[in-house]
CSV table of C-alpha atoms and ligand atoms in Angstrom, one decimal:
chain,number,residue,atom,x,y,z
A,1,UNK,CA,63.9,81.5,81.2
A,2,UNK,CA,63.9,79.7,84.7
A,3,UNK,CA,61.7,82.1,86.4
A,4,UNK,CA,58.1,83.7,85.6
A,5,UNK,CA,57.5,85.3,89.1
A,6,UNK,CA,59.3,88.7,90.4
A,7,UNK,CA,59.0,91.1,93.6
A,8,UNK,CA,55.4,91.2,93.3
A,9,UNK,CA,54.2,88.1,90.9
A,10,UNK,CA,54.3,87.8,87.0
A,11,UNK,CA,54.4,90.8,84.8
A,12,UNK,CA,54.4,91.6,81.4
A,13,UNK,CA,53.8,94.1,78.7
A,14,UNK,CA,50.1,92.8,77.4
A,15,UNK,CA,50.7,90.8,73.9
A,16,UNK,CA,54.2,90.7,74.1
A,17,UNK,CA,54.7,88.9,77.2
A,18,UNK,CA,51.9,88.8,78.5
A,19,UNK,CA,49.7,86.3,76.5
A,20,UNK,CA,46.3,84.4,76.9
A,21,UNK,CA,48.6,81.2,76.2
A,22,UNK,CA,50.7,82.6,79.1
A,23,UNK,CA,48.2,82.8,81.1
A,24,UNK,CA,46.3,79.4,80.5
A,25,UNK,CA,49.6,77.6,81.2
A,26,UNK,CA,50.0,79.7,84.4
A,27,UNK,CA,46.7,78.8,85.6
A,28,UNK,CA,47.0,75.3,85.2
A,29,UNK,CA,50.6,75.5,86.8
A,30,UNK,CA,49.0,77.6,90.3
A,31,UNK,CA,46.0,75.1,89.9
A,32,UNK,CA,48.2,71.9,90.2
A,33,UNK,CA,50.5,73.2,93.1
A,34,UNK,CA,46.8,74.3,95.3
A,35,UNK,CA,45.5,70.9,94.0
A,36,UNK,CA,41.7,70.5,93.3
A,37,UNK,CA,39.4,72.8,95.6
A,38,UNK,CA,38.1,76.5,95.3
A,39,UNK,CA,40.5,79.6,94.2
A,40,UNK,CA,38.9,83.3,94.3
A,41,UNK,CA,39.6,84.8,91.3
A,42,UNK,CA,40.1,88.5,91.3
A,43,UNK,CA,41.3,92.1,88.7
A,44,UNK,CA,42.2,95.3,88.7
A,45,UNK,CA,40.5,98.2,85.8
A,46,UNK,CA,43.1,97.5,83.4
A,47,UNK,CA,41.5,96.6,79.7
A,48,UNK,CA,43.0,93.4,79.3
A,49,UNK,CA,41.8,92.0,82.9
A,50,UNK,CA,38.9,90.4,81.6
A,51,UNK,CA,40.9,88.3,78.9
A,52,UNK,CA,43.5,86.9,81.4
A,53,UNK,CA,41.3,86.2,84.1
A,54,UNK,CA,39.4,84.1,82.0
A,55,UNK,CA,42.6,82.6,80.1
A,56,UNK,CA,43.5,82.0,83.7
A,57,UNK,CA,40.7,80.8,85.1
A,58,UNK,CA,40.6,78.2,81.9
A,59,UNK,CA,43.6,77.1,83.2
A,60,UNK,CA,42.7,76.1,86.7
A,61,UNK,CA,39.9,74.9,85.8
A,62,UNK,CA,41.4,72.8,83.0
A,63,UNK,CA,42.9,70.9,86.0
A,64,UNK,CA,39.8,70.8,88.2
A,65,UNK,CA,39.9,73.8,90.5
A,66,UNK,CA,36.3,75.6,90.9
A,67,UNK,CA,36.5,79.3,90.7
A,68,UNK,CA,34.8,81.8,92.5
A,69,UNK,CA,35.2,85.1,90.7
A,70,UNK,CA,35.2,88.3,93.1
A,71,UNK,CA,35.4,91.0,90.0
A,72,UNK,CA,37.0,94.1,90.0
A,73,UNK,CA,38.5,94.4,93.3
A,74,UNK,CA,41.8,96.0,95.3
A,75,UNK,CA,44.1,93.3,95.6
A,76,UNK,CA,43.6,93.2,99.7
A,77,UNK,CA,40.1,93.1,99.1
A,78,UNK,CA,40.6,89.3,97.3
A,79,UNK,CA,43.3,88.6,100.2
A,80,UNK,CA,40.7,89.3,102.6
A,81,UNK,CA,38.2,87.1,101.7
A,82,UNK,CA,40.2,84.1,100.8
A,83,UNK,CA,41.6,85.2,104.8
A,84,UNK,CA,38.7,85.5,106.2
A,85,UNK,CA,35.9,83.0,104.5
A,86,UNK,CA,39.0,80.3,104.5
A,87,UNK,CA,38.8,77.0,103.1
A,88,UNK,CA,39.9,77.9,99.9
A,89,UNK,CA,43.0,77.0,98.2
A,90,UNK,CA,43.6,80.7,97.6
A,91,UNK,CA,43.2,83.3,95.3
A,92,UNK,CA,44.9,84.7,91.8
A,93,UNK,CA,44.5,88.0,91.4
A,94,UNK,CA,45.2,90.1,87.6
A,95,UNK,CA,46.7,92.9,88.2
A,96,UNK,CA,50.3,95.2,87.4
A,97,UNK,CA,49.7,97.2,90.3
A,98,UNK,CA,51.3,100.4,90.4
A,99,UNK,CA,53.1,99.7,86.7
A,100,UNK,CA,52.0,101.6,83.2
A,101,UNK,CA,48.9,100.5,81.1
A,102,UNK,CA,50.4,98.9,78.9
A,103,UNK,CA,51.2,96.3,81.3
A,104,UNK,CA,49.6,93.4,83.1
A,105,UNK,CA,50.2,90.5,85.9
A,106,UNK,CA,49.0,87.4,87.5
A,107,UNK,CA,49.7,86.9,91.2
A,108,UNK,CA,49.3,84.2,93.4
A,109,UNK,CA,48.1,84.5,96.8
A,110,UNK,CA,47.9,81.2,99.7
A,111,UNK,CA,45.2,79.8,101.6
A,112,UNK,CA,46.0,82.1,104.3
A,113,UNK,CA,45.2,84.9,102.0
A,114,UNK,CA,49.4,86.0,101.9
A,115,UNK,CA,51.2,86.5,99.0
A,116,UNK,CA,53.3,83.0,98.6
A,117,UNK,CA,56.4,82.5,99.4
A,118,UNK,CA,59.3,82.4,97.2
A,119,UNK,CA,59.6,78.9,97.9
A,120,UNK,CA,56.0,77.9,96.4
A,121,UNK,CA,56.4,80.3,93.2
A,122,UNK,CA,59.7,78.1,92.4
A,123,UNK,CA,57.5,74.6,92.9
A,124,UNK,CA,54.7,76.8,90.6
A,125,UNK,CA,57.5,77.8,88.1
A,126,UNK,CA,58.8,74.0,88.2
A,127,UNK,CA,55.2,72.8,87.1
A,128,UNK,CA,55.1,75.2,84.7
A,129,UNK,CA,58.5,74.6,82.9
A,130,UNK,CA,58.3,71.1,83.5
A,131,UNK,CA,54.8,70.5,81.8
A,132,UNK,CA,53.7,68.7,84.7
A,133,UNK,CA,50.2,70.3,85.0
A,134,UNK,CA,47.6,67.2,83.7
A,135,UNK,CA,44.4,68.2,82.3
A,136,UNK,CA,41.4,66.6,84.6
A,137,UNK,CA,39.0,64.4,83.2
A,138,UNK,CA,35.4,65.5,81.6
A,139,UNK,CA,33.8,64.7,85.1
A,140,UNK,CA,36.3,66.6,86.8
A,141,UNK,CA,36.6,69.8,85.4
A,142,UNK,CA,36.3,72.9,87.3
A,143,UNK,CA,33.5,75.2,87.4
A,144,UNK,CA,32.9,78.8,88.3
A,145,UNK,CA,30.2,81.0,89.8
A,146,UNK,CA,30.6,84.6,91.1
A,147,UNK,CA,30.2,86.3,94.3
A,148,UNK,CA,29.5,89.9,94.7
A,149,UNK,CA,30.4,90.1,98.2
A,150,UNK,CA,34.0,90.8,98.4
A,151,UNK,CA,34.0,94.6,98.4
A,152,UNK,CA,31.3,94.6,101.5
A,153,UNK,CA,33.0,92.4,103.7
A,154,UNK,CA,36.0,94.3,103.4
A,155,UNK,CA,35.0,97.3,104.0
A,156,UNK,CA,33.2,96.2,107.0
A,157,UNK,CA,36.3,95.0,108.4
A,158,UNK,CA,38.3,97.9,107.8
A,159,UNK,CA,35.2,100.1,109.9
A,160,UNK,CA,35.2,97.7,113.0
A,161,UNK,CA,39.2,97.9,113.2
A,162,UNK,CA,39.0,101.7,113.4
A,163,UNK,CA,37.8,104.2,116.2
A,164,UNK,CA,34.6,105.0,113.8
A,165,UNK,CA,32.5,107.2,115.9
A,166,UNK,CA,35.5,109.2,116.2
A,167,UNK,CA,36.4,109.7,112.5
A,168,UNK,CA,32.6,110.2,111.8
A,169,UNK,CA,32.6,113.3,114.6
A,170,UNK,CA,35.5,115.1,112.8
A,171,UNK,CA,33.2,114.9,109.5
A,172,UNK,CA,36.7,115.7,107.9
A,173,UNK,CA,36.9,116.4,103.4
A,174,UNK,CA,38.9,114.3,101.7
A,175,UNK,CA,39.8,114.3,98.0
A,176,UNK,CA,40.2,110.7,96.8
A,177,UNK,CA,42.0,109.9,94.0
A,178,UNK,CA,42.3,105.9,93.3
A,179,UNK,CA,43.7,106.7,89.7
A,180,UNK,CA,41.1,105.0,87.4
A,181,UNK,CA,42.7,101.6,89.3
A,182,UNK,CA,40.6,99.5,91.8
A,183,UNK,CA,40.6,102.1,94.4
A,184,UNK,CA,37.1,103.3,92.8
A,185,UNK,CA,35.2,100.2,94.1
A,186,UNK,CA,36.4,100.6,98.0
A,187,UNK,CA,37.4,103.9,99.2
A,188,UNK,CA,35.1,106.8,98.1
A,189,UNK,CA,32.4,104.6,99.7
A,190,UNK,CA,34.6,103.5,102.7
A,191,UNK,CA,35.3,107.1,103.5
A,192,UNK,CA,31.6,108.1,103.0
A,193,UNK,CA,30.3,105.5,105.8
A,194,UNK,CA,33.1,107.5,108.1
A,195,UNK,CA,31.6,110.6,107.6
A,196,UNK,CA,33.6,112.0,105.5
A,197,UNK,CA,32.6,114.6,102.5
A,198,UNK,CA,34.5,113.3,99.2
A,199,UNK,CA,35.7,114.2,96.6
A,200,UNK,CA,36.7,112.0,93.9
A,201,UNK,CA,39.2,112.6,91.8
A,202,UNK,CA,39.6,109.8,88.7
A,203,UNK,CA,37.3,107.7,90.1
A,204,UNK,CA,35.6,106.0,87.5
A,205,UNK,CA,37.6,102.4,87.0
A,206,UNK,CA,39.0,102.8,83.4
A,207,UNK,CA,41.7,100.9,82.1
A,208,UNK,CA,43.2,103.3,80.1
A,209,UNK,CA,43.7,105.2,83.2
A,210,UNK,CA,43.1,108.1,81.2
A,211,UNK,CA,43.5,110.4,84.7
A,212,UNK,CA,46.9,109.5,85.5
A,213,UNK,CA,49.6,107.0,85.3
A,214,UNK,CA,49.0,104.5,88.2
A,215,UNK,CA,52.1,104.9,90.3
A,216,UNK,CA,51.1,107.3,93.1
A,217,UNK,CA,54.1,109.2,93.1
A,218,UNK,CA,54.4,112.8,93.7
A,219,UNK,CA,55.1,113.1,89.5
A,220,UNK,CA,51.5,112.0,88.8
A,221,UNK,CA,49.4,113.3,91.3
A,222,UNK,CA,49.5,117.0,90.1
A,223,UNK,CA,46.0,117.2,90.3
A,224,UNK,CA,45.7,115.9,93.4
A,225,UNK,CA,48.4,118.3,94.9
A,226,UNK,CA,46.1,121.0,93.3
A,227,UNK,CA,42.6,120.3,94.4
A,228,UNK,CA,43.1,119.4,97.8
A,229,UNK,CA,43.7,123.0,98.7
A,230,UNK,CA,41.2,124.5,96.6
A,231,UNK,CA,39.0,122.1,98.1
A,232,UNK,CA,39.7,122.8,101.6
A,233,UNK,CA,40.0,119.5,102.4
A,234,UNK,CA,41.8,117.6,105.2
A,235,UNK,CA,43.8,115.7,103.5
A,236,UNK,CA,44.3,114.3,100.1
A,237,UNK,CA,44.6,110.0,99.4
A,238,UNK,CA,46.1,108.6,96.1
A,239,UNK,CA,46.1,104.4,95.7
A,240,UNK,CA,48.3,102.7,93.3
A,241,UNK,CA,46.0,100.7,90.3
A,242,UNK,CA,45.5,97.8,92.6
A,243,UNK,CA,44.5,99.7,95.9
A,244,UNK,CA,47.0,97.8,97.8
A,245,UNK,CA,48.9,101.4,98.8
A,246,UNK,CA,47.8,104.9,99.5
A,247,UNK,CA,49.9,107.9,99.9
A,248,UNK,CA,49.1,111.5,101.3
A,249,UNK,CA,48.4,115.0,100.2
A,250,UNK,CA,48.4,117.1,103.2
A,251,UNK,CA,45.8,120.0,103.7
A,252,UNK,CA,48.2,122.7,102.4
A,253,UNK,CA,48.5,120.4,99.2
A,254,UNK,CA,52.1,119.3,100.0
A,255,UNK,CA,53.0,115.2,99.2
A,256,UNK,CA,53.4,113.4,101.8
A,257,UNK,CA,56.4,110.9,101.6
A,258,UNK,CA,55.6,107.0,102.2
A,259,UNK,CA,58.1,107.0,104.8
A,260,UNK,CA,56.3,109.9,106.7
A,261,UNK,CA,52.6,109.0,106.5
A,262,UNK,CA,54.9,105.2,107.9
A,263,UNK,CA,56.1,106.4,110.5
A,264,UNK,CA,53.2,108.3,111.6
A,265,UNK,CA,50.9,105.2,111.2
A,266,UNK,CA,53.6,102.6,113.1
A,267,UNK,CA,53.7,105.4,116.1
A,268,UNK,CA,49.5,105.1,116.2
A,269,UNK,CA,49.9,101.3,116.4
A,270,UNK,CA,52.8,101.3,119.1
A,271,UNK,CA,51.1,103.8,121.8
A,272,UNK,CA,50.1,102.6,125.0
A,273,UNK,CA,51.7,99.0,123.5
A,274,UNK,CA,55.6,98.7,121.8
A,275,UNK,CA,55.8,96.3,120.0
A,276,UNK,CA,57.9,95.0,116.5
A,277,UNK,CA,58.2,97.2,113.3
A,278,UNK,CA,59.0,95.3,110.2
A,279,UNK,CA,60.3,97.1,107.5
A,280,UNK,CA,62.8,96.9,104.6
A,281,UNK,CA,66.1,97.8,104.5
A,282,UNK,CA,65.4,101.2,101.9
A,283,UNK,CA,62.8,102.5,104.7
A,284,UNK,CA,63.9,106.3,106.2
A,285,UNK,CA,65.6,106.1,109.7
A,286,UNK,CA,62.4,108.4,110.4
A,287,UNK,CA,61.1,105.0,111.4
A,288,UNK,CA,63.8,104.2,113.8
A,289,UNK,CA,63.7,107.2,115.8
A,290,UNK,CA,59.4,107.1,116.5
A,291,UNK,CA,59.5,103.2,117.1
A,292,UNK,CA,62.2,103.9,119.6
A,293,UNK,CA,60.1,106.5,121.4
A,294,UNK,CA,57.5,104.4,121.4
A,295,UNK,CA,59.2,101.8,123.0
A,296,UNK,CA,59.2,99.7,120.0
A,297,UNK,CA,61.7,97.8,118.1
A,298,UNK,CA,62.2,98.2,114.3
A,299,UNK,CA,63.2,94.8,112.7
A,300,UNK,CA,65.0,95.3,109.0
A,301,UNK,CA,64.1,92.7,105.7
A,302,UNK,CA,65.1,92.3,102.1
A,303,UNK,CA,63.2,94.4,100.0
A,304,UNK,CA,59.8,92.9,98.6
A,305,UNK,CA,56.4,93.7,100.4
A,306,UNK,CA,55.6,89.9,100.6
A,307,UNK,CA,59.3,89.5,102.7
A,308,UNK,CA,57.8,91.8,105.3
A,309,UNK,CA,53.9,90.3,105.5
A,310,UNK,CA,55.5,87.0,106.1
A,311,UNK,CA,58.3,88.4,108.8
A,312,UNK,CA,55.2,90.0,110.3
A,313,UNK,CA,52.9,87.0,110.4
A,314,UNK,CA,56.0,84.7,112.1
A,315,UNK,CA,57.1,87.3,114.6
A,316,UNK,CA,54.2,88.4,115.7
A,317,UNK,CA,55.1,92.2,114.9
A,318,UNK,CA,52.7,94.8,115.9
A,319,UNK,CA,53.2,96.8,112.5
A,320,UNK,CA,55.0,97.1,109.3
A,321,UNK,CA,55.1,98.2,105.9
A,322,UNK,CA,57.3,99.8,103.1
A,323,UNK,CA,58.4,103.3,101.9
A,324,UNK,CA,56.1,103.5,98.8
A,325,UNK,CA,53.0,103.5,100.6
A,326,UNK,CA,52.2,99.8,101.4
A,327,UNK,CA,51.5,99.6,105.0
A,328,UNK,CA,50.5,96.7,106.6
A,329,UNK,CA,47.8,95.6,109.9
A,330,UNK,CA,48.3,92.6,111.3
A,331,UNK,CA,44.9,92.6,113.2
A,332,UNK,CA,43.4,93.2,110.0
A,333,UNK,CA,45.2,91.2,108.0
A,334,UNK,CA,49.0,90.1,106.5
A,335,UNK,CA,49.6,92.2,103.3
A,336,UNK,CA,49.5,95.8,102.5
A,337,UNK,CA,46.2,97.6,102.7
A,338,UNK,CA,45.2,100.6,100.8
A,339,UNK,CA,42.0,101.5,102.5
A,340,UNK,CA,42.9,100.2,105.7
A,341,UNK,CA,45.7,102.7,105.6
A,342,UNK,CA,43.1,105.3,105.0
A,343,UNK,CA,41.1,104.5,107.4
A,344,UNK,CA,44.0,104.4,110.0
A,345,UNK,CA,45.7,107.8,109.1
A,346,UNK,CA,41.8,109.5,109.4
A,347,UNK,CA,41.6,107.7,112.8
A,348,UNK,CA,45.1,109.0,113.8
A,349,UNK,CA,44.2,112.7,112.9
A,350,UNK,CA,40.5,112.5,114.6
A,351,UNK,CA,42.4,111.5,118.0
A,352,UNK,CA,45.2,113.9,117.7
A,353,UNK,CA,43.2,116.4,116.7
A,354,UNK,CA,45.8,118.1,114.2
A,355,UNK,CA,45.9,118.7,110.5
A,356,UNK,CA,48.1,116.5,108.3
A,357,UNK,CA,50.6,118.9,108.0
A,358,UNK,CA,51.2,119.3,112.1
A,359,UNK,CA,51.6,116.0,112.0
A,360,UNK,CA,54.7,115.5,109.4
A,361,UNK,CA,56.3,118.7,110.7
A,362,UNK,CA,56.4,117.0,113.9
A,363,UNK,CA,58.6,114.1,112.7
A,364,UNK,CA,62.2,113.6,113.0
A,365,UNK,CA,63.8,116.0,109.4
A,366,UNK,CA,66.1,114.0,107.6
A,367,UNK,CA,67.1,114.6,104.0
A,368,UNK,CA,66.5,111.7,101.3
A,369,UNK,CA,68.8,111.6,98.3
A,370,UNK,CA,67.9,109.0,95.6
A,371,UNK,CA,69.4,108.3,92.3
A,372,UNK,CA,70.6,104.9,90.7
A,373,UNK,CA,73.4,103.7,88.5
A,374,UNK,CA,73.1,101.3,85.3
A,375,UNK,CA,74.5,97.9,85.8
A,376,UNK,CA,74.0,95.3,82.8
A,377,UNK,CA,72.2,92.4,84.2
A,378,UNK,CA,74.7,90.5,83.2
A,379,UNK,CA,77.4,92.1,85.6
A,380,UNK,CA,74.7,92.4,89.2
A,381,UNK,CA,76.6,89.9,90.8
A,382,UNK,CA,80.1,91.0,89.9
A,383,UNK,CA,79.6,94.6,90.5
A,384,UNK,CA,77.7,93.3,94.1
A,385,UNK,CA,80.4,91.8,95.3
A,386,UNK,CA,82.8,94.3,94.3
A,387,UNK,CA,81.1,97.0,96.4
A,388,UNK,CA,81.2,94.5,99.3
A,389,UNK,CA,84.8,94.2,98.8
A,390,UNK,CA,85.1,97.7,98.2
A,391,UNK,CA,83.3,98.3,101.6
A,392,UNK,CA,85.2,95.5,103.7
A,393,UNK,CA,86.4,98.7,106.0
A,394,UNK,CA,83.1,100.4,106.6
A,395,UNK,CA,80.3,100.0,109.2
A,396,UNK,CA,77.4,98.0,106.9
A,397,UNK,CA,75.0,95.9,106.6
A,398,UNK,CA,74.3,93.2,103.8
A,399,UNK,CA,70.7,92.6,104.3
A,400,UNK,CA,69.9,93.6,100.6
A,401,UNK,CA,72.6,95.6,98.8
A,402,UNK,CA,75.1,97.2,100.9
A,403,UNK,CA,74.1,99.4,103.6
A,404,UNK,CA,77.0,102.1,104.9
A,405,UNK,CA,76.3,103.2,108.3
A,406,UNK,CA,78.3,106.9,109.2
A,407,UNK,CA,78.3,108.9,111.8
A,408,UNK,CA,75.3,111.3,110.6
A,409,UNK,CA,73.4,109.2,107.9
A,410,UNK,CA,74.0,106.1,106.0
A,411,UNK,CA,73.8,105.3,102.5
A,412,UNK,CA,72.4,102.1,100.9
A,413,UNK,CA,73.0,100.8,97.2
A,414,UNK,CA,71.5,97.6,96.0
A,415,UNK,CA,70.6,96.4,92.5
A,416,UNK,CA,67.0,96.3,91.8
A,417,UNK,CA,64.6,93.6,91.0
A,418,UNK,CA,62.9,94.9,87.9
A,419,UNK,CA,65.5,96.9,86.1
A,420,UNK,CA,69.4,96.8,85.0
A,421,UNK,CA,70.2,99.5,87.7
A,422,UNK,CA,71.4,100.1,91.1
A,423,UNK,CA,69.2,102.0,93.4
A,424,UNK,CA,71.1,104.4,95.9
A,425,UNK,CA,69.4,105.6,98.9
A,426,UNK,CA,71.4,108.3,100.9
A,427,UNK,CA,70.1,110.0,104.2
A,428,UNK,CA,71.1,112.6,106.2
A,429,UNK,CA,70.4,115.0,108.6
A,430,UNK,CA,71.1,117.9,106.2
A,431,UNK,CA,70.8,117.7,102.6
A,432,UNK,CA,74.3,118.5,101.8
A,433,UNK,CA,75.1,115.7,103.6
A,434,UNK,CA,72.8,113.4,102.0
A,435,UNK,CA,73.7,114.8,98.9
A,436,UNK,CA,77.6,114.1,99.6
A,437,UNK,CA,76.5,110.2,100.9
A,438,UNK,CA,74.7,109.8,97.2
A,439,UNK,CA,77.6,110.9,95.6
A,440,UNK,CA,79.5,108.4,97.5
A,441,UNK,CA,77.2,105.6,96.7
A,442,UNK,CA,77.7,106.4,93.2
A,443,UNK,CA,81.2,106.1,93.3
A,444,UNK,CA,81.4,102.9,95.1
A,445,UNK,CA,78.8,101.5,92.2
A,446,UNK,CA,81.2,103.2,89.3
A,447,UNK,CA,84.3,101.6,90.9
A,448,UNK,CA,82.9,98.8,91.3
A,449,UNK,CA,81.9,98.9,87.7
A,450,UNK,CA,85.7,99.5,86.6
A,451,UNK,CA,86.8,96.6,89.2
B,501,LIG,MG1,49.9,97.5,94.2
């Protein structure tokens, strides 16, 4: 094993892979690449949490870094106060974000309150598989206190980046349901000091997430779907279990795609402005089509949230974000926000003055086909750069997988980081056609397999 860190930090199934001893020898690792100074110290609800954060916090302070332990928090909450108090190292924050209770993670965020580039998790990985962290002496040990202030301070953020007064005058309902994950601590009280009547929906942290599996997909939020039109509400919000995305229910009870309530929040953040877009490569051409009415310009990445914070935070992009909910603010701050978001998409429906709904009809229609293929890990590469050979005559793209560009909709197959599949994302303007750009994603990956 040459590598701890994935997409979206270290993660493991809790006991297996994910140990105390993991975690001490982690924490020393981060501690020795920040060097000796203060790192925030942050969890989500799940059960485990309190183990790893102290086996990490053991660990950087077994090499002299002080702690200052935020709680239960989301995970932009922690980002925002290492960003915004600053002179800290940085932060580590325990969480498996959106991934079953069984599992857990450790994640390392910079001074600058980003997610670290892939270039620092390899130096953090070297320590770590080198055994170069070296305890500090008695005298030098780290220590560790608590502060309770996290939550406030970013909630009070979030309400001076939005048109307040405005959301507060609609006095809209909203059924909140942050999934037993760290959601609870933020958002039922964010939306209350914005006037809103809420309704919270698994909103005690527990992690045994007893309400629902923590991936806000359409799958899990059947409750959700239900209440928010027996509710009359507004609108209905769902957070993955680190808060760090939110996805939409609309008044009629209807999901609300990411790339939708995306494409509705970059067209709010371009009027009156333009401006850059950043998004993956995976994102709906939805996106393409409102940037370009708003006079903006949408600028394609790799897939990996932390790809398109730091894209953002070196072009100076106006907006950006990701299909699955994570949406990003650079005036706020560089990494996806889950209340932020929330805030946002009330502000955007106060001002237009429409429900939910109005809004998502109004977008460009295109029909999304997804499916993937298995591909032993041992055969990604081969079978990658079959389906580039495969595709040496088409229109594409090499981003991040293979992109195929037709004449009415595109289709684009790359393997995925997490699992021993290829992911196909075919879109259309109809869904026969989608359905027909799938199939030939499908093929190309099943050739490419026999190749
Ligand atoms: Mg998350």
């Amino acid at each position: 094993m040459t590598r701890l860190f994935g997409t979206n930090g270290i993660r493991g199934i809790v006991g297996k892979d994910m140990t105390a001893d993991l975690a001490v020898g982690v924490g020393r690792a981060i501690g020795t690449f920040f060097g000796r100074g203060v790192v925030a110290l942050a969890r989500d609800t799940r059960l485990s949490g309190p183990m790893l954060a102290r086996a990490t916090a053991a660990g950087l302070m077994a090499v002299g870094c002080d702690i200052v332990d935020l709680g239960v928090v989301p995970t932009p909450a922690a980002q925002y106060y290492v960003a915004k108090l600053g002179g800290l190292k940085g932060a580590v924050v325990i969480t498996a974000s959106h991934n079953p209770r069984e599992f857990n993670g450790i994640k390392a965020i910079d001074a600058g309150g980003m997610e670290m580039r892939r270039e620092d998790e390899e130096a953090i990985e070297a320590i770590f598989f080198e055994r170069r962290a070296r305890p500090a002496e008695w005298s030098a040990v780290g220590d560790l206190r608590s502060d309770p202030s996290a939550i406030d301070r970013y909630m009070r953020g979030i309400v001076a980046r939005v048109d307040a007064d405005a959301i507060r005058k609609r006095a809209l309902t909203v059924v909140v349901d942050p999934g037993n994950g760290a959601g609870c601590v933020v958002t039922p009280y964010l939306l209350s000091s914005l006037g809103c009547r809420v309704i919270s929906l698994h909103g005690q942290g527990d992690g045994a997430f007893p309400g629902r599996n923590p991936e806000p997909v359409a799958e899990n939020l059947s409750d959700l779907l239900r209440i928010v039109p027996e509710a009359h509400a507004d609108l209905g919000v769902a957070h993955d279990g680190d808060a760090d995305r939110a996805i939409f229910v609309d008044e009629a009870g209807d999901f609300v795609y990411g790339d939708k309530s995306l494409a509705l929040l970059a067209r709010a953040a371009l009027r009156g402005r333009g401006g850059t877009v950043v998004t993956p490569v995976s994102t709906s051409r939805i996106l393409d089509d409102v940037v370009r009415e708003a006079g903006g310009e949408v600028v394609r990445t790799k897939v990996g949230a932390p790809i398109v914070a730091r894209v953002m935070f070196e072009s100076g992009a106006a907006f950006g974000g990701e299909e699955n909910g994570g949406v990003i603010f650079p005036e706020h701050q560089f990494c996806r926000d889950g209340a932020m978001a929330v805030a946002k998409m009330l502000e955007l429906i106060a001002h237009e003055g429409k429900p939910m709904s109005r809004l998502v009809a109004e977008l460009p229609a295109y029909h999304l086909k997804k499916g993937s293929v298995h591909v032993p890990a041992d055969r990604r590469d081969a079978v990658l750069a079959a389906i580039v050979r495969l595709s040496a005559d088409r229109k594409v793209d090499a981003i991040d997988g293979i992109k195929i560009h037709a004449e009415d909709g595109s289709v684009l197959v790359r393997p995925s980081g997490t699992e021993p599949v290829f992911r196909i994302y075919a879109e259309a303007r109809t869904a026969a056609r989608a359905e027909a750009l799938a199939k030939e994603g499908r093929d190309l990956i099943e050739r490419a397999l026999r190749a």
